[in-house]
């Protein structure tokens, strides 16, 4: 096990993690899974540290969060050594912790982008699907391997289904076979598949475009998008209409409209 790492970055609180590295890089918080000897498998401790790091990052004034990993594998999913040692209540607790992490990734105000450099399987694939955006190296791969094993990928399939659609989900979940990064891009699981050498620049470029404008406006927009995605269209419109009307009164919206009308660059203060 790696020694504890003291985390300091911008206005983030100092924390100590065993399996996660956190660094502030300008307007971006970079959260890096650092359990390469276990293929970044998601034990209870690892999940708890990821949850704590996302919560801490969410409290900062950063505009973006990059989730990455050290080692040859992005994440091999749940740590079977941890799972096998638990009874029913213990496994339920572990999966609840994992679900809370996925929900937090989507609820923090920052834009969250996954930087995928290797294989992302099961709950690792779930992590990618739960991020707002994802860029992968061409050497990366994605799988829900439970279909050819003994423990089906029930919870990892939840966000994957919402990214790739029913038939492609069924192929992933029932066969358990991996897909390459180019296929993942075509299916909608990730935004970009790029040559390995271009991964970091592609992540930074997409994040820069996704974090432009008013921070408060972006946070409200992200929250509303997730709230309406799985609703019937009429309900989605009802929700979006009220939020958009209220958002028109926020400083960012007022500044954006004033800058457009006055033909000047906007000055974002929120």
JSON list of N, CA and C in Angstrom, two decimals, residues 35-98:
[
{"chain": "A", "resi": 35, "resn": "UNK", "atom": "N", "xyz": [-3.96, 3.41, -7.54]},
{"chain": "A", "resi": 35, "resn": "UNK", "atom": "CA", "xyz": [-3.85, 2.06, -7.00]},
{"chain": "A", "resi": 35, "resn": "UNK", "atom": "C", "xyz": [-3.45, 1.11, -8.12]},
{"chain": "A", "resi": 36, "resn": "UNK", "atom": "N", "xyz": [-2.35, 1.41, -8.80]},
{"chain": "A", "resi": 36, "resn": "UNK", "atom": "CA", "xyz": [-2.01, 0.65, -10.00]},
{"chain": "A", "resi": 36, "resn": "UNK", "atom": "C", "xyz": [-1.73, -0.82, -9.74]},
{"chain": "A", "resi": 37, "resn": "UNK", "atom": "N", "xyz": [-1.23, -1.15, -8.54]},
{"chain": "A", "resi": 37, "resn": "UNK", "atom": "CA", "xyz": [-0.94, -2.54, -8.22]},
{"chain": "A", "resi": 37, "resn": "UNK", "atom": "C", "xyz": [-2.19, -3.40, -8.15]},
{"chain": "A", "resi": 38, "resn": "UNK", "atom": "N", "xyz": [-3.35, -2.75, -7.95]},
{"chain": "A", "resi": 38, "resn": "UNK", "atom": "CA", "xyz": [-4.64, -3.45, -7.93]},
{"chain": "A", "resi": 38, "resn": "UNK", "atom": "C", "xyz": [-5.50, -3.06, -9.13]},
{"chain": "A", "resi": 39, "resn": "UNK", "atom": "N", "xyz": [-4.86, -2.54, -10.18]},
{"chain": "A", "resi": 39, "resn": "UNK", "atom": "CA", "xyz": [-5.55, -2.14, -11.41]},
{"chain": "A", "resi": 39, "resn": "UNK", "atom": "C", "xyz": [-6.66, -1.13, -11.12]},
{"chain": "A", "resi": 40, "resn": "UNK", "atom": "N", "xyz": [-6.39, -0.30, -10.09]},
{"chain": "A", "resi": 40, "resn": "UNK", "atom": "CA", "xyz": [-7.35, 0.72, -9.66]},
{"chain": "A", "resi": 40, "resn": "UNK", "atom": "C", "xyz": [-8.73, 0.12, -9.39]},
{"chain": "A", "resi": 41, "resn": "UNK", "atom": "N", "xyz": [-8.73, -1.09, -8.81]},
{"chain": "A", "resi": 41, "resn": "UNK", "atom": "CA", "xyz": [-9.98, -1.73, -8.41]},
{"chain": "A", "resi": 41, "resn": "UNK", "atom": "C", "xyz": [-10.62, -0.92, -7.28]},
{"chain": "A", "resi": 42, "resn": "UNK", "atom": "N", "xyz": [-11.94, -0.87, -7.29]},
{"chain": "A", "resi": 42, "resn": "UNK", "atom": "CA", "xyz": [-12.67, 0.03, -6.40]},
{"chain": "A", "resi": 42, "resn": "UNK", "atom": "C", "xyz": [-13.09, -0.68, -5.12]},
{"chain": "A", "resi": 43, "resn": "UNK", "atom": "N", "xyz": [-12.18, -0.74, -4.16]},
{"chain": "A", "resi": 43, "resn": "UNK", "atom": "CA", "xyz": [-12.50, -1.24, -2.83]},
{"chain": "A", "resi": 43, "resn": "UNK", "atom": "C", "xyz": [-13.35, -0.20, -2.10]},
{"chain": "A", "resi": 44, "resn": "UNK", "atom": "N", "xyz": [-13.87, -0.57, -0.95]},
{"chain": "A", "resi": 44, "resn": "UNK", "atom": "CA", "xyz": [-14.63, 0.39, -0.16]},
{"chain": "A", "resi": 44, "resn": "UNK", "atom": "C", "xyz": [-13.80, 1.60, 0.21]},
{"chain": "A", "resi": 45, "resn": "UNK", "atom": "N", "xyz": [-12.54, 1.39, 0.59]},
{"chain": "A", "resi": 45, "resn": "UNK", "atom": "CA", "xyz": [-11.66, 2.50, 0.94]},
{"chain": "A", "resi": 45, "resn": "UNK", "atom": "C", "xyz": [-11.43, 3.41, -0.27]},
{"chain": "A", "resi": 46, "resn": "UNK", "atom": "N", "xyz": [-11.20, 2.80, -1.42]},
{"chain": "A", "resi": 46, "resn": "UNK", "atom": "CA", "xyz": [-10.94, 3.58, -2.63]},
{"chain": "A", "resi": 46, "resn": "UNK", "atom": "C", "xyz": [-12.18, 4.40, -3.00]},
{"chain": "A", "resi": 47, "resn": "UNK", "atom": "N", "xyz": [-13.35, 3.78, -2.95]},
{"chain": "A", "resi": 47, "resn": "UNK", "atom": "CA", "xyz": [-14.58, 4.50, -3.25]},
{"chain": "A", "resi": 47, "resn": "UNK", "atom": "C", "xyz": [-14.80, 5.66, -2.29]},
{"chain": "A", "resi": 48, "resn": "UNK", "atom": "N", "xyz": [-14.54, 5.42, -1.00]},
{"chain": "A", "resi": 48, "resn": "UNK", "atom": "CA", "xyz": [-14.72, 6.47, 0.00]},
{"chain": "A", "resi": 48, "resn": "UNK", "atom": "C", "xyz": [-13.79, 7.65, -0.26]},
{"chain": "A", "resi": 49, "resn": "UNK", "atom": "N", "xyz": [-12.56, 7.36, -0.69]},
{"chain": "A", "resi": 49, "resn": "UNK", "atom": "CA", "xyz": [-11.61, 8.44, -0.98]},
{"chain": "A", "resi": 49, "resn": "UNK", "atom": "C", "xyz": [-12.03, 9.21, -2.24]},
{"chain": "A", "resi": 50, "resn": "UNK", "atom": "N", "xyz": [-12.50, 8.50, -3.24]},
{"chain": "A", "resi": 50, "resn": "UNK", "atom": "CA", "xyz": [-12.99, 9.19, -4.44]},
{"chain": "A", "resi": 50, "resn": "UNK", "atom": "C", "xyz": [-14.19, 10.08, -4.09]},
{"chain": "A", "resi": 51, "resn": "UNK", "atom": "N", "xyz": [-15.09, 9.57, -3.28]},
{"chain": "A", "resi": 51, "resn": "UNK", "atom": "CA", "xyz": [-16.25, 10.36, -2.87]},
{"chain": "A", "resi": 51, "resn": "UNK", "atom": "C", "xyz": [-15.81, 11.61, -2.11]},
{"chain": "A", "resi": 52, "resn": "UNK", "atom": "N", "xyz": [-14.89, 11.44, -1.16]},
{"chain": "A", "resi": 52, "resn": "UNK", "atom": "CA", "xyz": [-14.40, 12.58, -0.38]},
{"chain": "A", "resi": 52, "resn": "UNK", "atom": "C", "xyz": [-13.70, 13.60, -1.28]},
{"chain": "A", "resi": 53, "resn": "UNK", "atom": "N", "xyz": [-12.93, 13.13, -2.24]},
{"chain": "A", "resi": 53, "resn": "UNK", "atom": "CA", "xyz": [-12.19, 14.05, -3.11]},
{"chain": "A", "resi": 53, "resn": "UNK", "atom": "C", "xyz": [-13.13, 14.82, -4.03]},
{"chain": "A", "resi": 54, "resn": "UNK", "atom": "N", "xyz": [-14.17, 14.17, -4.52]},
{"chain": "A", "resi": 54, "resn": "UNK", "atom": "CA", "xyz": [-15.15, 14.88, -5.37]},
{"chain": "A", "resi": 54, "resn": "UNK", "atom": "C", "xyz": [-15.94, 15.89, -4.54]},
{"chain": "A", "resi": 55, "resn": "UNK", "atom": "N", "xyz": [-16.30, 15.51, -3.33]},
{"chain": "A", "resi": 55, "resn": "UNK", "atom": "CA", "xyz": [-17.02, 16.46, -2.48]},
{"chain": "A", "resi": 55, "resn": "UNK", "atom": "C", "xyz": [-16.15, 17.68, -2.18]},
{"chain": "A", "resi": 56, "resn": "UNK", "atom": "N", "xyz": [-14.88, 17.43, -1.87]},
{"chain": "A", "resi": 56, "resn": "UNK", "atom": "CA", "xyz": [-13.97, 18.54, -1.58]},
{"chain": "A", "resi": 56, "resn": "UNK", "atom": "C", "xyz": [-13.79, 19.42, -2.80]},
{"chain": "A", "resi": 57, "resn": "UNK", "atom": "N", "xyz": [-13.60, 18.81, -3.95]},
{"chain": "A", "resi": 57, "resn": "UNK", "atom": "CA", "xyz": [-13.43, 19.58, -5.18]},
{"chain": "A", "resi": 57, "resn": "UNK", "atom": "C", "xyz": [-14.68, 20.40, -5.49]},
{"chain": "A", "resi": 58, "resn": "UNK", "atom": "N", "xyz": [-15.85, 19.81, -5.20]},
{"chain": "A", "resi": 58, "resn": "UNK", "atom": "CA", "xyz": [-17.09, 20.49, -5.47]},
{"chain": "A", "resi": 58, "resn": "UNK", "atom": "C", "xyz": [-17.27, 21.75, -4.64]},
{"chain": "A", "resi": 59, "resn": "UNK", "atom": "N", "xyz": [-16.58, 21.84, -3.52]},
{"chain": "A", "resi": 59, "resn": "UNK", "atom": "CA", "xyz": [-16.69, 23.01, -2.65]},
{"chain": "A", "resi": 59, "resn": "UNK", "atom": "C", "xyz": [-15.73, 24.13, -3.05]},
{"chain": "A", "resi": 60, "resn": "UNK", "atom": "N", "xyz": [-14.88, 23.89, -4.03]},
{"chain": "A", "resi": 60, "resn": "UNK", "atom": "CA", "xyz": [-13.91, 24.90, -4.45]},
{"chain": "A", "resi": 60, "resn": "UNK", "atom": "C", "xyz": [-14.50, 25.78, -5.54]},
{"chain": "A", "resi": 61, "resn": "UNK", "atom": "N", "xyz": [-13.73, 26.80, -5.93]},
{"chain": "A", "resi": 61, "resn": "UNK", "atom": "CA", "xyz": [-14.16, 27.68, -7.02]},
{"chain": "A", "resi": 61, "resn": "UNK", "atom": "C", "xyz": [-13.62, 27.21, -8.37]},
{"chain": "A", "resi": 62, "resn": "UNK", "atom": "N", "xyz": [-13.14, 25.98, -8.44]},
{"chain": "A", "resi": 62, "resn": "UNK", "atom": "CA", "xyz": [-12.68, 25.42, -9.72]},
{"chain": "A", "resi": 62, "resn": "UNK", "atom": "C", "xyz": [-13.85, 25.33, -10.69]},
{"chain": "A", "resi": 63, "resn": "UNK", "atom": "N", "xyz": [-13.55, 25.35, -11.98]},
{"chain": "A", "resi": 63, "resn": "UNK", "atom": "CA", "xyz": [-14.59, 25.23, -12.99]},
{"chain": "A", "resi": 63, "resn": "UNK", "atom": "C", "xyz": [-14.67, 23.83, -13.58]},
{"chain": "A", "resi": 64, "resn": "UNK", "atom": "N", "xyz": [-13.61, 23.04, -13.44]},
{"chain": "A", "resi": 64, "resn": "UNK", "atom": "CA", "xyz": [-13.60, 21.70, -14.02]},
{"chain": "A", "resi": 64, "resn": "UNK", "atom": "C", "xyz": [-12.89, 20.70, -13.15]},
{"chain": "A", "resi": 65, "resn": "UNK", "atom": "N", "xyz": [-13.23, 19.42, -13.32]},
{"chain": "A", "resi": 65, "resn": "UNK", "atom": "CA", "xyz": [-12.58, 18.31, -12.62]},
{"chain": "A", "resi": 65, "resn": "UNK", "atom": "C", "xyz": [-12.22, 17.26, -13.67]},
{"chain": "A", "resi": 66, "resn": "UNK", "atom": "N", "xyz": [-10.97, 16.82, -13.64]},
{"chain": "A", "resi": 66, "resn": "UNK", "atom": "CA", "xyz": [-10.51, 15.74, -14.52]},
{"chain": "A", "resi": 66, "resn": "UNK", "atom": "C", "xyz": [-10.30, 14.49, -13.68]},
{"chain": "A", "resi": 67, "resn": "UNK", "atom": "N", "xyz": [-10.97, 13.40, -14.04]},
{"chain": "A", "resi": 67, "resn": "UNK", "atom": "CA", "xyz": [-10.78, 12.12, -13.36]},
{"chain": "A", "resi": 67, "resn": "UNK", "atom": "C", "xyz": [-9.88, 11.24, -14.23]},
{"chain": "A", "resi": 68, "resn": "UNK", "atom": "N", "xyz": [-8.73, 10.86, -13.69]},
{"chain": "A", "resi": 68, "resn": "UNK", "atom": "CA", "xyz": [-7.80, 10.01, -14.41]},
{"chain": "A", "resi": 68, "resn": "UNK", "atom": "C", "xyz": [-7.30, 8.88, -13.53]},
{"chain": "A", "resi": 69, "resn": "UNK", "atom": "N", "xyz": [-6.25, 8.20, -13.97]},
{"chain": "A", "resi": 69, "resn": "UNK", "atom": "CA", "xyz": [-5.73, 7.06, -13.23]},
{"chain": "A", "resi": 69, "resn": "UNK", "atom": "C", "xyz": [-4.26, 6.85, -13.57]},
{"chain": "A", "resi": 70, "resn": "UNK", "atom": "N", "xyz": [-3.52, 6.30, -12.62]},
{"chain": "A", "resi": 70, "resn": "UNK", "atom": "CA", "xyz": [-2.15, 5.87, -12.84]},
{"chain": "A", "resi": 70, "resn": "UNK", "atom": "C", "xyz": [-2.12, 4.36, -13.07]},
{"chain": "A", "resi": 71, "resn": "UNK", "atom": "N", "xyz": [-1.15, 3.92, -13.84]},
{"chain": "A", "resi": 71, "resn": "UNK", "atom": "CA", "xyz": [-1.00, 2.50, -14.11]},
{"chain": "A", "resi": 71, "resn": "UNK", "atom": "C", "xyz": [-1.56, 2.11, -15.45]},
{"chain": "A", "resi": 72, "resn": "UNK", "atom": "N", "xyz": [-1.44, 0.84, -15.83]},
{"chain": "A", "resi": 72, "resn": "UNK", "atom": "CA", "xyz": [-1.85, 0.41, -17.16]},
{"chain": "A", "resi": 72, "resn": "UNK", "atom": "C", "xyz": [-3.36, 0.31, -17.36]},
{"chain": "A", "resi": 73, "resn": "UNK", "atom": "N", "xyz": [-4.14, 0.33, -16.28]},
{"chain": "A", "resi": 73, "resn": "UNK", "atom": "CA", "xyz": [-5.59, 0.15, -16.36]},
{"chain": "A", "resi": 73, "resn": "UNK", "atom": "C", "xyz": [-6.27, 1.36, -15.71]},
{"chain": "A", "resi": 74, "resn": "UNK", "atom": "N", "xyz": [-7.30, 1.89, -16.38]},
{"chain": "A", "resi": 74, "resn": "UNK", "atom": "CA", "xyz": [-8.06, 3.00, -15.79]},
{"chain": "A", "resi": 74, "resn": "UNK", "atom": "C", "xyz": [-8.74, 2.52, -14.51]},
{"chain": "A", "resi": 75, "resn": "UNK", "atom": "N", "xyz": [-9.56, 1.49, -14.61]},
{"chain": "A", "resi": 75, "resn": "UNK", "atom": "CA", "xyz": [-10.14, 0.86, -13.42]},
{"chain": "A", "resi": 75, "resn": "UNK", "atom": "C", "xyz": [-10.74, -0.48, -13.80]},
{"chain": "A", "resi": 76, "resn": "UNK", "atom": "N", "xyz": [-10.40, -1.50, -13.00]},
{"chain": "A", "resi": 76, "resn": "UNK", "atom": "CA", "xyz": [-10.92, -2.84, -13.24]},
{"chain": "A", "resi": 76, "resn": "UNK", "atom": "C", "xyz": [-12.26, -3.08, -12.57]},
{"chain": "A", "resi": 77, "resn": "UNK", "atom": "N", "xyz": [-12.88, -2.04, -12.03]},
{"chain": "A", "resi": 77, "resn": "UNK", "atom": "CA", "xyz": [-14.18, -2.19, -11.40]},
{"chain": "A", "resi": 77, "resn": "UNK", "atom": "C", "xyz": [-14.06, -2.55, -9.93]},
{"chain": "A", "resi": 78, "resn": "UNK", "atom": "N", "xyz": [-15.09, -3.16, -9.38]},
{"chain": "A", "resi": 78, "resn": "UNK", "atom": "CA", "xyz": [-15.09, -3.48, -7.96]},
{"chain": "A", "resi": 78, "resn": "UNK", "atom": "C", "xyz": [-13.95, -4.44, -7.61]},
{"chain": "A", "resi": 79, "resn": "UNK", "atom": "N", "xyz": [-13.40, -4.26, -6.43]},
{"chain": "A", "resi": 79, "resn": "UNK", "atom": "CA", "xyz": [-12.32, -5.10, -5.93]},
{"chain": "A", "resi": 79, "resn": "UNK", "atom": "C", "xyz": [-12.95, -6.39, -5.37]},
{"chain": "A", "resi": 80, "resn": "UNK", "atom": "N", "xyz": [-12.76, -7.50, -6.09]},
{"chain": "A", "resi": 80, "resn": "UNK", "atom": "CA", "xyz": [-13.41, -8.75, -5.68]},
{"chain": "A", "resi": 80, "resn": "UNK", "atom": "C", "xyz": [-12.93, -9.24, -4.31]},
{"chain": "A", "resi": 81, "resn": "UNK", "atom": "N", "xyz": [-11.69, -8.91, -3.94]},
{"chain": "A", "resi": 81, "resn": "UNK", "atom": "CA", "xyz": [-11.22, -9.31, -2.63]},
{"chain": "A", "resi": 81, "resn": "UNK", "atom": "C", "xyz": [-12.05, -8.65, -1.53]},
{"chain": "A", "resi": 82, "resn": "UNK", "atom": "N", "xyz": [-12.44, -7.41, -1.77]},
{"chain": "A", "resi": 82, "resn": "UNK", "atom": "CA", "xyz": [-13.28, -6.70, -0.81]},
{"chain": "A", "resi": 82, "resn": "UNK", "atom": "C", "xyz": [-14.70, -7.25, -0.84]},
{"chain": "A", "resi": 83, "resn": "UNK", "atom": "N", "xyz": [-15.23, -7.46, -2.05]},
{"chain": "A", "resi": 83, "resn": "UNK", "atom": "CA", "xyz": [-16.60, -7.94, -2.19]},
{"chain": "A", "resi": 83, "resn": "UNK", "atom": "C", "xyz": [-16.76, -9.33, -1.56]},
{"chain": "A", "resi": 84, "resn": "UNK", "atom": "N", "xyz": [-15.81, -10.21, -1.83]},
{"chain": "A", "resi": 84, "resn": "UNK", "atom": "CA", "xyz": [-15.91, -11.60, -1.36]},
{"chain": "A", "resi": 84, "resn": "UNK", "atom": "C", "xyz": [-15.88, -11.70, 0.16]},
{"chain": "A", "resi": 85, "resn": "UNK", "atom": "N", "xyz": [-15.29, -10.70, 0.81]},
{"chain": "A", "resi": 85, "resn": "UNK", "atom": "CA", "xyz": [-15.17, -10.71, 2.27]},
{"chain": "A", "resi": 85, "resn": "UNK", "atom": "C", "xyz": [-16.42, -10.18, 2.96]},
{"chain": "A", "resi": 86, "resn": "UNK", "atom": "N", "xyz": [-17.41, -9.73, 2.20]},
{"chain": "A", "resi": 86, "resn": "UNK", "atom": "CA", "xyz": [-18.60, -9.10, 2.77]},
{"chain": "A", "resi": 86, "resn": "UNK", "atom": "C", "xyz": [-19.81, -10.02, 2.70]},
{"chain": "A", "resi": 87, "resn": "UNK", "atom": "N", "xyz": [-20.72, -9.86, 3.68]},
{"chain": "A", "resi": 87, "resn": "UNK", "atom": "CA", "xyz": [-22.01, -10.53, 3.61]},
{"chain": "A", "resi": 87, "resn": "UNK", "atom": "C", "xyz": [-22.97, -9.66, 2.81]},
{"chain": "A", "resi": 88, "resn": "UNK", "atom": "N", "xyz": [-24.25, -10.06, 2.76]},
{"chain": "A", "resi": 88, "resn": "UNK", "atom": "CA", "xyz": [-25.23, -9.33, 1.96]},
{"chain": "A", "resi": 88, "resn": "UNK", "atom": "C", "xyz": [-25.30, -7.86, 2.35]},
{"chain": "A", "resi": 89, "resn": "UNK", "atom": "N", "xyz": [-25.38, -7.58, 3.64]},
{"chain": "A", "resi": 89, "resn": "UNK", "atom": "CA", "xyz": [-25.48, -6.20, 4.09]},
{"chain": "A", "resi": 89, "resn": "UNK", "atom": "C", "xyz": [-24.22, -5.42, 3.73]},
{"chain": "A", "resi": 90, "resn": "UNK", "atom": "N", "xyz": [-23.06, -6.09, 3.81]},
{"chain": "A", "resi": 90, "resn": "UNK", "atom": "CA", "xyz": [-21.80, -5.44, 3.48]},
{"chain": "A", "resi": 90, "resn": "UNK", "atom": "C", "xyz": [-21.69, -5.10, 2.01]},
{"chain": "A", "resi": 91, "resn": "UNK", "atom": "N", "xyz": [-22.13, -6.02, 1.14]},
{"chain": "A", "resi": 91, "resn": "UNK", "atom": "CA", "xyz": [-22.10, -5.75, -0.30]},
{"chain": "A", "resi": 91, "resn": "UNK", "atom": "C", "xyz": [-23.09, -4.65, -0.65]},
{"chain": "A", "resi": 92, "resn": "UNK", "atom": "N", "xyz": [-24.26, -4.67, -0.01]},
{"chain": "A", "resi": 92, "resn": "UNK", "atom": "CA", "xyz": [-25.24, -3.61, -0.25]},
{"chain": "A", "resi": 92, "resn": "UNK", "atom": "C", "xyz": [-24.65, -2.25, 0.15]},
{"chain": "A", "resi": 93, "resn": "UNK", "atom": "N", "xyz": [-23.94, -2.22, 1.26]},
{"chain": "A", "resi": 93, "resn": "UNK", "atom": "CA", "xyz": [-23.29, -0.98, 1.71]},
{"chain": "A", "resi": 93, "resn": "UNK", "atom": "C", "xyz": [-22.25, -0.51, 0.70]},
{"chain": "A", "resi": 94, "resn": "UNK", "atom": "N", "xyz": [-21.46, -1.45, 0.18]},
{"chain": "A", "resi": 94, "resn": "UNK", "atom": "CA", "xyz": [-20.44, -1.12, -0.81]},
{"chain": "A", "resi": 94, "resn": "UNK", "atom": "C", "xyz": [-21.08, -0.54, -2.08]},
{"chain": "A", "resi": 95, "resn": "UNK", "atom": "N", "xyz": [-22.13, -1.19, -2.57]},
{"chain": "A", "resi": 95, "resn": "UNK", "atom": "CA", "xyz": [-22.79, -0.72, -3.79]},
{"chain": "A", "resi": 95, "resn": "UNK", "atom": "C", "xyz": [-23.49, 0.62, -3.56]},
{"chain": "A", "resi": 96, "resn": "UNK", "atom": "N", "xyz": [-24.00, 0.85, -2.36]},
{"chain": "A", "resi": 96, "resn": "UNK", "atom": "CA", "xyz": [-24.61, 2.14, -2.04]},
{"chain": "A", "resi": 96, "resn": "UNK", "atom": "C", "xyz": [-23.56, 3.24, -2.04]},
{"chain": "A", "resi": 97, "resn": "UNK", "atom": "N", "xyz": [-22.37, 2.92, -1.53]},
{"chain": "A", "resi": 97, "resn": "UNK", "atom": "CA", "xyz": [-21.27, 3.89, -1.55]},
{"chain": "A", "resi": 97, "resn": "UNK", "atom": "C", "xyz": [-20.88, 4.21, -2.99]},
{"chain": "A", "resi": 98, "resn": "UNK", "atom": "N", "xyz": [-20.81, 3.19, -3.83]},
{"chain": "A", "resi": 98, "resn": "UNK", "atom": "CA", "xyz": [-20.48, 3.39, -5.24]},
{"chain": "A", "resi": 98, "resn": "UNK", "atom": "C", "xyz": [-21.54, 4.25, -5.93]}
]
